[in-house]
Amino acid sequence: MVGWITLLLMQEFNFADNLHIWDTLLSDPDGPQETQLRVCCAMLILIRRRLLAGDITSNLKLLQNYPPTNISHLLYVANKLRNLG
């Protein structure tokens, strides 16, 4: 997860998806850091069942090789997290 933050999610998604994420990060009034943390939390939420069912080894592999996901849905979940706070 540290790599998600330090590399701004560049390794997890393709270039077009990263542009969508970065557009959201840079345009959010809360600032890019807050938004990036919400996106990372949304990523965990979207794979929570697999994380809860897995052991430490499989979970680390899963986190290091994040599965393909619908970026629009990911950003929707991240935005819902904003509304909780």
Coordinates of N, CA and C in Angstrom, one line a residue:
M1 N 0.8 -1.2 0.0 CA 0.0 0.0 0.0 C 0.9 1.3 0.0
V2 N 2.1 1.2 0.6 CA 2.9 2.3 0.5 C 3.3 2.7 -0.9
G3 N 3.4 1.7 -1.7 CA 3.7 2.0 -3.2 C 2.5 2.7 -3.8
W4 N 1.3 2.3 -3.4 CA 0.1 3.0 -4.0 C 0.3 4.5 -3.7
I5 N 0.7 4.9 -2.5 CA 0.8 6.3 -2.2 C 2.0 7.0 -2.8
T6 N 3.1 6.4 -2.7 CA 4.4 7.0 -3.2 C 4.4 7.1 -4.7
L7 N 3.8 6.2 -5.4 CA 3.8 6.2 -6.9 C 2.5 6.7 -7.5
L8 N 1.7 7.3 -6.6 CA 0.4 7.8 -7.1 C -0.4 6.8 -7.9
L9 N -0.4 5.6 -7.5 CA -1.2 4.5 -8.2 C -0.8 4.2 -9.6
M10 N 0.4 4.7 -10.0 CA 0.8 4.5 -11.4 C 1.0 3.0 -11.8
Q11 N 1.4 2.2 -10.9 CA 1.6 0.8 -11.2 C 0.4 -0.1 -11.2
E12 N -0.7 0.4 -10.5 CA -1.9 -0.4 -10.3 C -2.8 -0.4 -11.5
F13 N -2.8 0.7 -12.3 CA -3.8 0.9 -13.3 C -3.1 1.4 -14.6
N14 N -3.9 1.2 -15.7 CA -3.3 1.6 -17.0 C -3.3 3.2 -17.1
F15 N -2.7 3.7 -18.1 CA -2.5 5.1 -18.3 C -3.8 5.9 -18.3
A16 N -4.7 5.4 -19.1 CA -6.0 6.1 -19.2 C -6.8 6.1 -17.9
D17 N -6.7 5.0 -17.2 CA -7.4 5.0 -15.8 C -6.6 6.0 -14.9
N18 N -5.3 6.0 -15.0 CA -4.5 6.9 -14.1 C -4.9 8.4 -14.4
L19 N -5.1 8.7 -15.7 CA -5.5 10.1 -16.0 C -6.8 10.4 -15.3
H20 N -7.7 9.5 -15.3 CA -9.0 9.7 -14.7 C -8.8 9.9 -13.2
I21 N -8.0 9.1 -12.6 CA -7.7 9.2 -11.1 C -7.0 10.5 -10.8
W22 N -6.0 10.8 -11.6 CA -5.2 12.1 -11.4 C -6.1 13.3 -11.6
D23 N -7.0 13.2 -12.5 CA -7.9 14.4 -12.7 C -8.8 14.6 -11.5
T24 N -9.2 13.5 -10.9 CA -10.0 13.5 -9.6 C -9.1 14.0 -8.5
L25 N -7.9 13.5 -8.4 CA -7.0 14.0 -7.3 C -6.7 15.5 -7.4
L26 N -6.5 16.0 -8.6 CA -6.1 17.4 -8.7 C -7.2 18.3 -8.7
S27 N -8.4 17.9 -9.0 CA -9.6 18.8 -9.0 C -10.4 18.7 -7.7
D28 N -10.1 17.8 -6.8 CA -10.9 17.7 -5.6 C -10.6 18.9 -4.7
P29 N -11.6 19.6 -4.1 CA -11.3 20.7 -3.2 C -10.6 20.3 -1.9
D30 N -10.7 19.0 -1.6 CA -10.1 18.6 -0.3 C -8.6 18.4 -0.5
G31 N -8.1 18.5 -1.7 CA -6.7 18.3 -2.0 C -6.3 16.9 -2.4
P32 N -5.2 16.8 -3.1 CA -4.8 15.5 -3.6 C -4.5 14.4 -2.6
Q33 N -3.9 14.8 -1.4 CA -3.5 13.8 -0.4 C -4.8 13.2 0.2
E34 N -5.7 14.0 0.6 CA -7.0 13.5 1.1 C -7.7 12.6 0.1
T35 N -7.7 13.0 -1.1 CA -8.4 12.3 -2.1 C -7.7 11.0 -2.4
Q36 N -6.4 11.0 -2.4 CA -5.7 9.8 -2.7 C -5.9 8.7 -1.6
L37 N -5.9 9.2 -0.3 CA -6.2 8.3 0.8 C -7.6 7.7 0.6
R38 N -8.6 8.5 0.2 CA -9.9 7.9 0.0 C -9.9 6.9 -1.1
V39 N -9.2 7.2 -2.2 CA -9.1 6.2 -3.3 C -8.5 4.9 -2.8
C40 N -7.4 5.0 -2.0 CA -6.7 3.8 -1.5 C -7.7 3.0 -0.6
C41 N -8.4 3.7 0.2 CA -9.4 3.0 1.1 C -10.5 2.4 0.3
A42 N -10.9 3.0 -0.8 CA -11.9 2.4 -1.7 C -11.4 1.2 -2.4
M43 N -10.1 1.2 -2.7 CA -9.5 0.0 -3.3 C -9.6 -1.2 -2.3
L44 N -9.3 -0.9 -1.1 CA -9.4 -2.0 0.0 C -10.8 -2.4 0.1
I45 N -11.8 -1.5 0.1 CA -13.2 -1.9 0.3 C -13.6 -2.8 -0.9
L46 N -13.2 -2.5 -2.1 CA -13.6 -3.3 -3.2 C -13.1 -4.7 -3.2
I47 N -12.0 -4.9 -2.5 CA -11.5 -6.3 -2.4 C -11.6 -6.9 -1.0
R48 N -12.4 -6.3 -0.2 CA -12.4 -6.7 1.2 C -12.8 -8.2 1.4
R49 N -13.7 -8.7 0.6 CA -14.0 -10.1 0.8 C -12.8 -11.0 0.6
R50 N -12.1 -10.7 -0.5 CA -10.9 -11.5 -0.8 C -9.9 -11.4 0.3
L51 N -9.7 -10.2 0.8 CA -8.8 -9.9 1.9 C -9.2 -10.7 3.1
L52 N -10.4 -10.7 3.5 CA -10.9 -11.4 4.7 C -10.8 -12.9 4.6
A53 N -10.9 -13.4 3.4 CA -10.8 -14.8 3.1 C -9.4 -15.3 3.0
G54 N -8.5 -14.4 2.7 CA -7.1 -14.8 2.4 C -6.2 -14.9 3.6
D55 N -5.1 -15.5 3.4 CA -4.0 -15.5 4.4 C -3.0 -14.4 4.1
I56 N -2.1 -14.2 5.0 CA -1.1 -13.1 4.8 C -0.4 -13.1 3.5
T57 N 0.0 -14.3 3.0 CA 0.7 -14.4 1.8 C -0.1 -14.0 0.6
S58 N -1.3 -14.6 0.5 CA -2.2 -14.3 -0.6 C -2.7 -12.8 -0.6
N59 N -2.9 -12.3 0.6 CA -3.3 -10.9 0.7 C -2.2 -9.9 0.3
L60 N -1.0 -10.2 0.6 CA 0.1 -9.4 0.1 C 0.3 -9.4 -1.4
K61 N 0.1 -10.6 -1.9 CA 0.1 -10.7 -3.4 C -1.0 -10.0 -4.0
L62 N -2.2 -10.1 -3.4 CA -3.3 -9.4 -4.0 C -3.1 -7.9 -3.9
L63 N -2.6 -7.4 -2.8 CA -2.4 -5.9 -2.7 C -1.3 -5.4 -3.6
Q64 N -0.3 -6.3 -3.9 CA 0.8 -5.9 -4.8 C 0.4 -6.0 -6.2
N65 N -0.6 -6.8 -6.5 CA -1.1 -7.0 -7.9 C -2.6 -6.8 -7.9
Y66 N -3.0 -5.5 -7.7 CA -4.4 -5.2 -7.6 C -5.2 -5.7 -8.8
P67 N -6.3 -6.3 -8.6 CA -7.1 -6.9 -9.7 C -7.7 -5.7 -10.6
P68 N -8.0 -6.0 -11.9 CA -8.6 -5.1 -12.7 C -9.9 -4.6 -12.1
T69 N -10.2 -3.3 -12.2 CA -11.4 -2.8 -11.6 C -12.0 -1.7 -12.5
N70 N -13.2 -1.4 -12.3 CA -13.9 -0.3 -13.0 C -13.5 1.0 -12.2
I71 N -12.8 1.9 -12.9 CA -12.3 3.1 -12.3 C -13.4 4.0 -11.9
S72 N -14.4 4.1 -12.7 CA -15.6 5.0 -12.3 C -16.2 4.5 -11.1
H73 N -16.4 3.2 -10.9 CA -16.9 2.6 -9.6 C -16.0 2.9 -8.5
L74 N -14.7 2.7 -8.7 CA -13.7 3.0 -7.6 C -13.8 4.4 -7.1
L75 N -13.9 5.4 -8.1 CA -14.0 6.8 -7.7 C -15.3 7.1 -7.1
Y76 N -16.4 6.4 -7.5 CA -17.7 6.6 -6.8 C -17.6 6.1 -5.4
V77 N -17.0 5.0 -5.1 CA -16.8 4.5 -3.7 C -16.0 5.5 -2.9
A78 N -14.9 6.0 -3.5 CA -14.0 7.0 -2.8 C -14.8 8.3 -2.5
N79 N -15.7 8.7 -3.4 CA -16.5 9.9 -3.2 C -17.5 9.6 -2.0
K80 N -18.1 8.4 -2.0 CA -19.0 8.1 -0.9 C -18.3 8.2 0.5
L81 N -17.0 7.8 0.5 CA -16.2 7.9 1.7 C -16.1 9.4 2.2
R82 N -15.9 10.2 1.2 CA -15.9 11.7 1.5 C -17.1 12.1 2.2
N83 N -18.3 11.6 1.7 CA -19.5 12.0 2.3 C -19.8 11.5 3.7
L84 N -19.0 10.5 4.1 CA -19.1 9.9 5.5 C -18.5 10.8 6.5
G85 N -17.5 11.6 6.1 CA -16.7 12.4 7.0 C -17.3 13.7 7.2

